XYZ file of C-alpha atoms in Angstrom:
768
model
C -70.513 18.190 -32.239
C -69.017 18.211 -35.695
C -65.831 16.432 -36.572
C -63.901 19.705 -37.019
C -65.110 21.100 -33.679
C -64.143 17.817 -31.924
C -60.633 18.002 -33.389
C -60.314 21.677 -32.380
C -61.456 20.850 -28.838
C -58.985 17.946 -28.670
C -56.154 20.229 -29.706
C -57.235 22.850 -27.164
C -57.302 20.236 -24.420
C -53.828 19.014 -25.387
C -52.581 22.607 -25.390
C -54.067 23.200 -21.944
C -52.517 19.976 -20.662
C -49.148 20.979 -22.090
C -49.417 24.401 -20.515
C -50.391 22.814 -17.229
C -47.446 20.419 -17.442
C -45.164 23.322 -18.251
C -46.494 25.240 -15.246
C -46.016 22.233 -12.997
C -42.507 21.693 -14.331
C -41.708 25.381 -13.878
C -43.033 25.379 -10.303
C -41.018 22.243 -9.532
C -37.958 23.868 -11.015
C -38.454 27.020 -8.916
C -38.916 24.917 -5.779
C -35.807 22.890 -6.578
C -33.787 26.032 -7.273
C -35.053 27.663 -4.093
C -34.179 24.560 -2.121
C -30.711 24.485 -3.700
C -30.229 28.212 -3.041
C -31.341 27.770 0.552
C -28.967 24.824 0.967
C -26.077 26.737 -0.583
C -26.839 29.821 1.502
C -26.756 27.723 4.661
C -23.189 26.611 3.997
C -19.930 28.205 3.037
C -16.379 27.075 3.527
C -14.942 28.320 6.805
C -11.798 30.396 7.075
C -8.640 28.355 6.512
C -4.943 29.176 6.115
C -4.945 27.200 2.870
C -7.420 25.414 0.580
C -7.005 23.080 -2.369
C -8.243 23.723 -5.895
C -10.900 21.029 -5.365
C -12.656 22.996 -2.625
C -14.572 24.938 -5.285
C -16.080 21.651 -6.507
C -17.678 20.810 -3.157
C -21.440 21.178 -3.465
C -23.416 21.383 -0.202
C -26.432 19.680 -1.789
C -24.354 16.642 -2.800
C -20.785 16.485 -1.414
C -18.683 13.421 -2.243
C -21.399 12.081 -4.584
C -19.510 8.989 -5.833
C -20.462 5.516 -4.609
C -18.395 5.102 -1.427
C -17.504 1.369 -1.384
C -15.859 0.184 -4.632
C -15.370 -3.422 -3.519
C -19.048 -4.081 -2.903
C -21.196 -1.971 -5.216
C -24.983 -1.882 -5.450
C -26.817 -0.053 -8.199
C -29.551 1.292 -5.934
C -28.425 3.593 -3.120
C -29.059 6.994 -1.581
C -26.368 9.333 -0.263
C -26.962 10.979 3.096
C -24.007 13.307 2.682
C -24.903 16.980 2.887
C -26.012 19.468 5.503
C -26.907 17.947 8.885
C -27.910 19.628 12.104
C -25.049 19.629 14.589
C -24.248 20.433 18.224
C -21.325 20.388 20.625
C -22.080 18.628 23.894
C -19.105 19.493 26.106
C -21.198 19.073 29.274
C -22.598 15.683 28.180
C -26.230 16.710 28.533
C -27.523 15.430 25.183
C -28.919 12.085 26.291
C -30.690 13.508 29.324
C -32.094 16.341 27.225
C -33.691 14.000 24.722
C -31.453 14.882 21.783
C -31.750 11.326 20.489
C -35.202 12.030 19.078
C -37.131 14.967 17.741
C -35.057 17.946 18.887
C -33.456 20.278 16.358
C -29.765 20.954 16.865
C -28.459 24.537 16.687
C -25.704 24.403 14.051
C -25.216 23.106 10.512
C -22.372 20.886 9.359
C -21.530 19.532 5.919
C -21.123 15.749 6.202
C -18.726 13.964 5.658
C -16.401 16.760 6.825
C -15.692 17.058 10.574
C -16.228 20.290 12.493
C -12.479 20.864 12.630
C -12.281 21.204 8.847
C -12.984 24.300 6.779
C -15.199 22.320 4.390
C -17.578 21.428 7.219
C -18.587 25.091 7.312
C -17.554 25.281 10.987
C -13.750 25.133 10.848
C -12.905 25.033 14.550
C -9.758 22.995 14.141
C -7.935 24.582 17.068
C -10.714 23.638 19.499
C -11.294 20.360 21.325
C -14.870 19.098 21.658
C -15.015 15.462 22.707
C -18.795 15.009 22.415
C -20.800 16.002 19.340
C -24.253 15.243 17.926
C -25.647 15.037 14.383
C -29.241 15.014 13.128
C -30.926 14.987 9.724
C -34.231 14.087 8.101
C -34.510 11.832 5.062
C -37.074 9.920 3.033
C -37.017 6.429 1.566
C -37.406 6.370 -2.252
C -40.751 4.850 -3.283
C -38.967 2.731 -5.892
C -37.419 0.678 -3.085
C -40.809 -0.820 -2.275
C -40.820 -3.040 0.790
C -37.142 -3.973 0.714
C -35.036 -3.923 3.843
C -32.956 -0.746 4.262
C -29.312 -0.740 5.344
C -27.689 2.377 6.802
C -23.932 2.534 6.103
C -21.187 4.654 7.670
C -17.753 4.795 6.038
C -16.040 5.870 9.261
C -16.884 7.766 12.449
C -14.177 8.788 14.894
C -14.430 7.333 17.521
C -17.315 5.843 19.560
C -20.844 6.454 18.339
C -24.480 5.589 18.885
C -27.076 5.841 16.104
C -30.831 6.336 16.464
C -33.454 6.222 13.703
C -36.828 7.718 14.638
C -35.788 7.526 18.277
C -34.868 3.834 18.119
C -31.280 2.779 18.889
C -30.169 0.912 15.762
C -26.439 0.436 16.410
C -23.344 1.363 18.380
C -19.785 1.236 17.086
C -16.286 1.808 18.429
C -13.374 2.463 16.080
C -12.438 5.494 14.038
C -11.127 3.825 10.882
C -13.518 1.038 9.887
C -16.994 1.020 8.299
C -20.145 -0.269 9.936
C -23.772 -0.828 8.957
C -27.201 -1.287 10.516
C -30.462 -2.729 9.249
C -32.893 0.078 10.065
C -36.006 -1.448 8.474
C -37.953 -1.975 11.700
C -37.158 1.561 12.886
C -38.629 3.220 9.775
C -42.052 4.808 9.596
C -44.412 3.524 6.906
C -44.091 6.781 4.962
C -42.932 10.376 5.148
C -39.866 11.980 6.710
C -37.526 9.823 8.788
C -35.049 11.034 11.415
C -31.464 9.918 12.036
C -29.423 11.046 15.062
C -25.760 10.243 15.759
C -23.926 10.797 19.041
C -20.103 10.716 19.032
C -17.542 10.540 21.823
C -13.885 11.084 20.887
C -11.745 11.561 24.043
C -8.683 13.725 23.504
C -6.260 13.078 26.368
C -4.093 9.991 25.674
C -3.014 9.931 29.330
C -6.604 9.401 30.467
C -9.467 7.788 28.516
C -8.163 8.834 25.085
C -6.248 5.607 24.555
C -7.754 4.912 21.131
C -5.548 4.642 18.012
C -5.316 8.226 16.774
C -2.178 8.449 14.617
C -1.190 12.105 14.269
C -4.368 13.556 15.819
C -3.019 15.553 18.758
C -3.641 19.084 17.538
C -1.532 21.129 15.151
C 2.004 21.267 16.569
C 5.369 19.552 16.089
C 4.774 16.282 14.186
C 1.030 16.274 14.978
C -1.986 17.648 13.127
C -5.570 18.812 13.550
C -7.894 16.338 15.219
C -10.804 14.582 13.484
C -13.975 14.158 15.525
C -17.130 12.448 14.308
C -18.330 11.489 10.812
C -15.442 11.770 8.349
C -16.452 9.393 5.556
C -19.635 9.017 3.527
C -23.036 7.982 4.912
C -25.538 6.219 2.659
C -28.604 3.964 2.448
C -29.178 0.823 0.378
C -32.258 -1.327 -0.246
C -31.667 -5.095 0.020
C -33.681 -8.280 -0.062
C -34.002 -10.445 3.029
C -31.252 -12.630 1.538
C -28.350 -10.329 0.652
C -24.568 -10.072 0.517
C -22.842 -8.519 3.516
C -19.223 -8.772 2.381
C -17.060 -10.029 -0.481
C -13.343 -10.770 -0.131
C -11.512 -11.854 -3.275
C -7.891 -12.872 -3.815
C -6.132 -14.002 -6.971
C -3.009 -16.149 -7.334
C -1.100 -15.136 -10.487
C 0.832 -18.421 -10.566
C -2.265 -20.635 -10.782
C -4.911 -18.248 -12.100
C -7.205 -19.262 -9.235
C -9.567 -16.597 -7.939
C -10.829 -17.284 -4.406
C -14.088 -15.663 -3.289
C -15.266 -15.564 0.317
C -18.677 -14.084 1.074
C -20.760 -13.327 4.107
C -24.529 -13.220 3.600
C -27.604 -12.535 5.699
C -28.756 -16.141 5.209
C -27.472 -19.228 3.365
C -28.033 -18.972 -0.387
C -26.790 -20.243 -3.704
C -23.899 -18.211 -5.006
C -22.984 -17.439 -8.619
C -19.727 -15.686 -9.559
C -18.822 -14.223 -12.932
C -15.330 -12.873 -13.656
C -15.143 -10.208 -16.352
C -12.335 -8.514 -18.239
C -13.199 -5.371 -20.195
C -16.893 -6.278 -19.982
C -16.499 -9.869 -21.233
C -17.084 -12.908 -19.004
C -13.832 -14.903 -18.848
C -14.725 -17.369 -16.071
C -17.648 -18.357 -13.866
C -18.446 -20.621 -10.944
C -21.000 -21.374 -8.283
C -21.504 -22.758 -4.821
C -23.006 -21.949 -1.436
C -22.605 -18.610 0.277
C -20.486 -18.510 3.391
C -17.964 -20.933 1.913
C -14.751 -20.358 -0.008
C -15.286 -20.617 -3.760
C -12.452 -21.054 -6.281
C -12.816 -19.971 -9.905
C -10.064 -20.661 -12.437
C -9.322 -17.773 -14.796
C -7.450 -18.922 -17.932
C -4.263 -16.977 -18.733
C -4.803 -14.663 -15.790
C -2.905 -11.374 -16.088
C -0.876 -10.450 -13.006
C -1.279 -7.121 -11.204
C 1.799 -4.970 -10.643
C 2.241 -1.212 -10.173
C 3.663 -1.163 -13.702
C 0.738 -3.155 -15.154
C -2.288 -2.835 -12.855
C -4.481 -5.489 -14.460
C -7.849 -5.822 -12.755
C -10.830 -8.139 -13.235
C -14.442 -7.266 -12.438
C -16.341 -9.729 -10.264
C -20.140 -10.082 -10.271
C -21.652 -11.963 -7.316
C -25.324 -13.038 -7.298
C -27.423 -14.762 -4.629
C -30.434 -16.928 -5.398
C -32.791 -19.193 -3.538
C -33.913 -22.748 -4.250
C -36.372 -21.448 -6.864
C -33.548 -19.763 -8.783
C -34.823 -16.242 -8.097
C -31.910 -13.795 -7.764
C -32.280 -11.874 -4.509
C -29.109 -9.782 -4.593
C -26.362 -8.824 -7.040
C -23.197 -6.907 -6.129
C -20.149 -5.886 -8.134
C -16.544 -6.114 -6.992
C -13.087 -6.439 -8.561
C -9.720 -8.125 -7.994
C -6.143 -8.207 -9.213
C -3.988 -11.325 -9.368
C -0.877 -10.618 -7.279
C 1.182 -12.273 -4.563
C 3.366 -10.425 -2.054
C 6.116 -12.462 -0.437
C 9.704 -12.956 0.749
C 12.519 -15.018 -0.725
C 16.278 -15.094 -0.064
C 16.210 -12.080 2.221
C 14.335 -9.859 -0.245
C 10.743 -8.722 -0.676
C 9.063 -10.210 -3.725
C 6.046 -9.452 -5.891
C 4.528 -12.303 -7.901
C 7.487 -14.508 -7.040
C 10.253 -12.123 -8.149
C 12.466 -9.723 -6.145
C 10.834 -6.309 -6.148
C 12.340 -2.989 -5.055
C 9.725 -0.669 -3.552
C 10.261 3.027 -4.274
C 7.880 4.391 -1.703
C 6.610 7.616 -0.219
C 5.062 8.388 3.162
C 1.414 9.318 2.633
C -0.391 10.748 5.657
C -3.608 11.646 3.851
C -4.265 15.071 5.369
C -5.862 18.004 3.556
C -5.784 21.731 4.443
C -9.518 22.114 3.813
C -10.834 18.660 4.760
C -8.293 17.451 7.386
C -8.584 13.630 7.005
C -11.394 13.844 4.411
C -10.422 14.613 0.826
C -12.572 17.370 -0.687
C -13.462 15.280 -3.760
C -12.816 11.922 -5.372
C -10.716 13.716 -7.999
C -8.481 14.961 -5.196
C -7.924 11.382 -3.997
C -7.128 10.295 -7.526
C -4.680 13.178 -7.936
C -2.650 12.071 -4.899
C -2.267 8.565 -6.333
C -1.411 9.893 -9.788
C 1.102 12.323 -8.269
C 2.922 9.479 -6.503
C 3.133 7.622 -9.794
C 4.309 10.699 -11.704
C 7.024 11.307 -9.112
C 8.527 7.890 -9.795
C 7.027 5.951 -6.877
C 5.577 2.468 -7.096
C 4.420 2.344 -3.468
C 2.905 4.534 -0.752
C 3.170 3.825 2.938
C -0.223 4.894 4.307
C 1.124 6.351 7.514
C -0.796 6.084 10.816
C -4.097 6.389 8.987
C -6.564 4.037 7.323
C -7.757 5.755 4.185
C -11.042 6.326 2.398
C -11.942 3.203 0.338
C -11.874 5.310 -2.814
C -8.134 5.955 -2.334
C -7.401 2.207 -2.338
C -9.558 1.858 -5.440
C -7.406 4.388 -7.279
C -4.258 2.621 -6.061
C -5.658 -0.664 -7.403
C -6.744 0.857 -10.686
C -3.759 3.116 -11.409
C -1.072 0.848 -9.962
C 0.368 1.911 -6.607
C 1.341 -0.690 -4.014
C 0.509 0.111 -0.388
C 2.206 -0.603 2.915
C -0.608 -0.210 5.440
C -0.022 1.203 8.919
C -2.382 0.968 11.850
C -2.885 4.394 13.439
C -0.821 4.500 16.611
C -2.147 4.801 20.150
C -0.109 6.912 22.552
C -0.492 4.619 25.499
C -1.282 0.951 25.823
C -1.202 0.935 29.637
C -4.750 2.098 30.425
C -7.512 -0.378 31.100
C -8.996 -1.561 27.865
C -6.325 0.010 25.626
C -4.857 -3.256 24.391
C -8.251 -4.910 24.101
C -9.485 -1.971 22.029
C -6.378 -2.057 19.819
C -7.000 -5.738 19.053
C -10.633 -4.938 18.200
C -9.787 -2.007 15.912
C -6.815 -3.639 14.155
C -8.914 -6.750 13.511
C -11.720 -4.672 11.980
C -9.268 -2.704 9.833
C -7.590 -5.832 8.497
C -10.861 -7.628 7.798
C -12.101 -4.550 5.949
C -8.947 -4.032 3.867
C -7.790 -7.619 3.342
C -9.344 -7.745 -0.140
C -7.432 -4.712 -1.453
C -5.094 -5.803 -4.245
C -2.763 -2.840 -3.704
C -1.995 -3.642 -0.044
C 1.156 -5.779 -0.006
C 2.414 -5.202 3.550
C 1.017 -4.794 7.085
C 2.562 -2.492 9.732
C 0.690 -2.662 13.068
C 2.996 -0.210 14.915
C 5.109 2.838 14.121
C 8.437 3.141 15.936
C 7.792 2.798 19.671
C 4.529 4.774 19.798
C 2.388 3.482 22.636
C 5.329 1.403 23.973
C 3.845 -1.946 22.914
C 6.826 -4.137 23.979
C 5.657 -7.795 24.244
C 2.218 -6.766 22.942
C 3.967 -6.145 19.630
C 4.570 -9.903 19.347
C 0.918 -10.642 20.081
C -0.133 -8.341 17.242
C 2.247 -10.009 14.790
C 0.658 -13.368 15.653
C -2.839 -11.911 15.268
C -1.926 -10.296 11.946
C -0.561 -13.604 10.598
C -3.672 -15.424 11.773
C -6.005 -13.008 9.979
C -3.849 -12.790 6.856
C -0.904 -15.156 6.354
C -0.448 -13.988 2.739
C 1.352 -10.662 3.274
C 4.695 -9.731 4.911
C 4.584 -7.943 8.264
C 6.801 -5.264 9.755
C 5.964 -5.385 13.445
C 7.025 -1.745 13.988
C 8.354 0.550 11.295
C 11.633 1.922 12.651
C 13.428 1.578 15.984
C 11.929 -1.441 17.669
C 11.691 -4.559 15.551
C 11.451 -7.719 17.609
C 12.243 -11.276 16.624
C 8.848 -12.095 15.074
C 8.982 -9.355 12.435
C 9.258 -10.445 8.797
C 11.073 -7.265 7.772
C 13.829 -5.075 9.241
C 12.907 -1.404 8.960
C 15.257 1.539 9.625
C 14.301 5.206 9.963
C 17.219 7.442 8.973
C 16.834 11.184 8.419
C 20.547 11.842 8.008
C 22.514 12.086 4.780
C 24.499 8.966 5.683
C 22.316 6.261 4.137
C 24.756 3.954 2.382
C 25.380 2.234 5.709
C 21.819 0.851 5.681
C 22.861 -1.812 3.170
C 23.159 -5.454 4.267
C 25.823 -7.950 3.169
C 23.906 -11.202 3.677
C 20.293 -10.482 4.659
C 18.320 -13.209 6.404
C 15.254 -10.954 6.488
C 14.405 -8.206 4.001
C 15.564 -4.750 5.044
C 13.978 -1.440 4.074
C 14.498 2.194 5.004
C 10.950 2.917 6.137
C 11.495 6.672 6.516
C 14.149 9.053 5.187
C 14.450 12.500 3.668
C 12.015 14.979 5.127
C 13.713 17.874 3.321
C 11.777 21.107 3.780
C 11.449 23.526 0.910
C 9.161 26.503 1.411
C 6.927 27.688 -1.426
C 5.622 31.198 -0.601
C 1.822 31.555 -0.454
C 1.426 27.770 -0.287
C 2.147 27.114 3.397
C -0.253 26.450 6.253
C 1.995 28.089 8.856
C 5.623 28.731 9.680
C 7.075 25.249 9.849
C 10.016 22.923 9.694
C 11.636 19.879 8.115
C 14.375 17.444 9.085
C 16.560 19.471 6.733
C 15.898 22.668 4.796
C 16.726 23.404 1.168
C 16.918 27.152 0.436
C 16.170 26.833 -3.281
C 15.107 24.258 -5.917
C 18.721 23.512 -6.893
C 19.558 22.542 -3.308
C 16.388 20.457 -3.056
C 17.424 18.534 -6.170
C 20.949 18.100 -4.832
C 19.860 16.766 -1.463
C 17.196 14.441 -2.894
C 19.654 13.067 -5.430
C 22.403 12.586 -2.853
C 20.132 10.642 -0.504
C 18.387 8.426 -3.049
C 21.695 7.624 -4.768
C 22.932 6.027 -1.568
C 19.772 3.950 -1.163
C 20.000 2.606 -4.702
C 23.655 1.721 -4.098
C 23.187 0.287 -0.584
C 23.520 -3.486 -0.714
C 20.473 -5.752 -0.708
C 17.809 -3.266 0.334
C 14.231 -4.135 -0.584
C 12.901 -0.594 -0.668
C 12.664 2.880 0.782
C 9.996 5.353 1.902
C 10.603 9.070 1.390
C 8.972 11.541 3.797
C 6.546 12.684 2.353
C 3.883 13.223 -0.380
C 2.806 16.704 0.666
C 3.429 19.233 3.383
C 1.203 18.603 6.405
C 0.245 21.733 8.313
C 3.521 22.923 9.909
C 5.593 20.108 8.351
C 7.023 21.593 5.145
C 8.884 18.519 3.914
C 6.492 17.358 1.201
C 7.312 16.951 -2.460
C 4.005 18.757 -2.965
C 2.792 21.748 -1.001
C -0.107 21.174 1.389
C -2.503 22.439 -1.293
C -0.930 19.954 -3.741
C 1.381 22.098 -5.902
C 4.545 20.225 -6.989
C 7.772 21.793 -5.678
C 9.711 20.515 -8.701
C 8.506 19.288 -12.102
C 7.068 15.772 -11.805
C 9.534 14.528 -14.434
C 12.482 15.687 -12.317
C 11.164 13.935 -9.230
C 10.654 10.806 -11.308
C 14.241 10.733 -12.572
C 15.541 11.072 -9.013
C 13.303 8.464 -7.382
C 13.719 5.980 -10.202
C 17.489 6.262 -9.753
C 18.037 7.659 -13.236
C 19.713 10.795 -11.824
C 22.443 9.965 -9.338
C 25.128 11.906 -7.504
C 28.517 10.638 -6.459
C 30.083 12.545 -3.566
C 33.856 12.857 -3.529
C 35.943 13.963 -0.567
C 36.360 12.764 3.004
C 35.149 13.596 6.470
C 37.620 15.552 8.581
C 38.685 13.440 11.535
C 41.342 15.554 13.276
C 40.077 18.611 15.161
C 41.081 21.108 17.832
C 38.116 22.123 19.972
C 37.737 25.220 22.185
C 34.945 25.822 24.674
C 32.309 25.649 25.883
C 31.523 29.360 26.157
C 28.153 30.001 27.895
C 25.828 32.411 26.097
C 23.965 33.574 29.184
C 20.612 32.606 27.629
C 18.488 30.499 29.990
C 18.334 26.870 28.859
C 14.556 26.631 29.208
C 14.054 29.356 26.573
C 15.302 27.009 23.852
C 11.967 25.180 23.910
C 10.074 28.372 23.034
C 8.816 29.554 19.653
C 11.537 32.240 19.779
C 14.350 29.664 19.812
C 15.505 30.444 16.261
C 15.780 34.146 17.081
C 17.839 33.250 20.146
C 20.152 31.224 17.912
C 20.530 34.221 15.603
C 21.615 36.239 18.640
C 23.963 33.452 19.719
C 25.785 33.286 16.390
C 26.560 37.018 16.586
C 28.452 36.495 19.835
C 32.283 36.353 19.623
C 33.760 34.659 22.706
C 37.068 34.718 20.783
C 37.476 38.120 19.148
C 39.664 36.959 16.254
C 37.731 33.757 15.635
C 38.266 33.784 11.865
C 42.072 33.531 12.264
C 42.203 30.536 14.600
C 44.808 28.023 13.440
C 45.437 24.508 14.776
C 49.190 25.064 14.498
C 49.139 27.966 16.975
C 46.395 26.950 19.394
C 47.406 26.566 23.009
C 47.474 23.298 24.861
C 44.061 24.132 26.335
C 42.461 23.191 23.016
C 41.064 19.655 23.160
C 42.170 17.307 20.394
C 39.419 15.175 18.843
C 40.183 12.422 16.353
C 36.718 11.473 15.132
C 34.632 12.082 12.010
C 31.652 13.085 14.157
C 32.316 15.486 17.040
C 30.049 14.822 20.022
C 30.617 17.964 22.078
C 28.829 16.542 25.106
C 31.455 13.793 25.252
C 34.306 16.186 24.474
C 33.401 18.509 27.341
C 32.664 15.679 29.754
C 29.058 16.660 30.385
C 26.015 18.100 28.619
C 26.310 21.847 28.016
C 23.306 23.861 26.943
C 23.126 27.436 25.662
C 26.793 27.570 24.711
C 29.285 28.148 21.883
C 32.253 26.010 20.837
C 34.914 26.270 18.128
C 36.187 23.376 16.015
C 39.393 24.062 14.064
C 41.027 21.784 11.486
C 43.456 21.824 8.577
C 43.339 19.845 5.350
C 45.513 19.480 2.248
C 44.364 19.894 -1.338
C 46.386 18.541 -4.263
C 45.145 21.324 -6.537
C 43.582 24.759 -6.574
C 39.796 24.493 -6.822
C 37.970 27.681 -7.754
C 34.457 26.395 -6.980
C 34.515 23.554 -4.483
C 31.705 22.326 -2.213
C 32.066 21.684 1.503
C 29.347 19.627 3.210
C 28.542 20.284 6.836
C 26.164 18.906 9.443
C 25.729 20.821 12.673
C 23.532 21.009 15.733
C 22.307 23.809 15.992
C 23.708 27.015 14.369
C 27.113 27.551 12.718
C 29.466 30.158 11.317
C 32.188 28.794 9.008
C 35.498 30.403 7.988
C 37.893 29.041 5.369
C 41.385 30.537 5.335
C 40.121 33.513 7.328
C 37.109 34.221 5.053
C 33.537 33.743 6.240
C 31.873 31.313 3.819
C 28.681 30.191 5.585
C 26.368 30.868 8.492
C 23.068 29.445 9.662
C 20.949 30.093 12.752
C 18.559 27.213 13.255
C 17.387 24.726 15.860
C 18.021 21.258 14.440
C 19.757 17.946 14.963
C 22.974 16.722 13.392
C 22.346 15.468 9.869
C 25.451 14.595 7.933
C 26.058 16.802 4.875
C 22.942 18.852 5.609
C 24.516 22.182 4.601
C 26.122 22.299 1.178
C 28.512 25.275 0.983
C 29.078 25.754 -2.734
C 31.378 27.959 -4.813
C 34.172 27.863 -2.224
C 37.795 28.614 -3.186
C 40.088 25.852 -1.898
C 43.816 26.567 -2.227
C 46.388 24.058 -3.378
C 48.228 22.873 -0.288
C 47.241 23.721 3.290
C 43.771 25.099 4.145
C 42.400 26.043 7.574
C 38.750 25.567 8.519
C 37.116 27.209 11.565
C 33.583 26.268 12.582
C 31.817 28.165 15.366
C 28.956 25.995 16.638
C 26.038 27.324 18.676
C 24.084 25.051 20.982
C 20.565 25.473 22.273
C 19.271 22.408 24.097
C 19.939 18.657 23.861
C 22.510 16.835 21.727
C 25.445 18.709 20.226
C 27.512 17.569 17.263
C 29.360 18.425 14.046
C 30.508 16.736 10.824
C 32.375 18.296 7.881
C 33.206 16.759 4.480
C 35.850 18.527 2.364
C 37.296 17.957 -1.161
């Protein structure tokens, strides 16, 4: 064969090979596209009253694709998020029917979203299913060779059993902490592998549902949609026989000492490098399983204002020096403490401007649709002037804490509340779950405060003291509020008041021996049309943005001026289902410009209220409405109040005058009228009149009168109707602001008709 013919043949062969490669690539592309199309076709978001803007970014072939555990990162890993087979097992037949191995399940679910959520593709949030099953097939990447394989779960609510290829690899109890299993011996030598997960999440807190559940009691009142099953990421990792199981780092800003504690699969040599902006600034070594100190020169402190972080690289090696495992972590140098009756940060008094963060989503329930959504919530808190979030009755996705660490938001961490601690095993389980939560979150720089209980939920009583002692034993470095609101006992580090009224100045302390905070306040509802989950409520209601600004400013002004407080927590970040008292809507739209919120919550905009509370009244009543008392607990209660306020037991009610009232009118000399006390007994479904006079030194064309009533009111000033409201609510001082009122110079007469539904019954009025 001549040289030219050889070259031509070589070129032809190359061309054929290229064409063959192109065909192979094209076929692979078609297969991949078909697989993706099939996956996408098998899932779509379920019907939901509301979704966030991040829902469109959820991809069924790879939901929540970011690495799930920022404090212990490995470069090699495989996500198992995506479409799984799924089944309800209400009759508890799964085990006996062999579901643990080899049987396809009838439905599809998008993990890590629970069946209650719209993003799961099922969206049965109003239903209760205590027993559910998951199944999926997977393969081990060839690049992992013969390494051991670890299966990781971010969180599964509540009790679960996991099988791989029919072999039981682990069981776990606890809805808020991660767990792992070495599945190496359960794996087949090659080909598809099977994973099956069984979950039990009992729903009745009066029976076997004693587990910590926070707000998960179904969507009503102050409670929200349940979360059942896998609600955080699932992933695989290859590891050597000698590998890191956990890393906990803490940094002291005063000394610059970084302390590293590790747990490993077997004793090994440990090497630690500390990096800042990619440059090694300190290093050290020792044995794994021991506490290792590394001094970082000129260590920068972490604060919400300056969230300085250091990267930490941890490597394990054997006697021959071969590195068997390397993981990446990070840490901030900060110290949370108490001094002279005040909370401190890095040794200095620090005032926490906080917000209640419940971490619920309209499309994902307790699972954020994307990592960007988690980041947005943290950024929103910062933009609204907050330096702290109280993570309320929930333990959050690890990525949320990462963004708090990175962006600078301190965290007060609640334990989700149980609703009864009297059943067998309830207290023992609480100890187990709280211990796991603390041990998992103890390395988070942003967490500066532990709160094991909320108010009196679960009625812990003396058990509250036991949990304070346990919390101090696990972590003596952070302050503890034994129960936020209502029920602090002697062992608490911090006094915490919940106050949803407009009378907040009284929360100040003259000479504090323990720090005091207002752990919940506000809760002002403002409804944004087309951005609500359902018809809802708030502790107060603002009819328009101007009133929202006025009420927020009035409340926060008092907390900044209250003596010796160490912080406050406003309720809340966003609306949650029927609770409409968020600063953001449930789908995360701000109700005011971020800059306006920031000026209020930083104390830059303040309001000073003039005037005094009326303390001399004439009271008439009670006048029964004829409406049955038990109807006031129905969903129609507001309509009944509307009907009540149209009733006129006294025909000329607008002209009532304290100077001409008969002796039958009761005289009350008190700034807060408690009608139950005035009338000598509780009266439900009734009307009363409160009449008073006040003097004004000048004519005021546009005055404001502030009123707090329980429940509905009609108000007359000098015979003119100036205000009415029909609502079921509790007394909250200055809740209603009646603006643009003409107050005459000299004597003025005020008549307030008060309607009562069920329960307490009171009235306050502040005049110029």
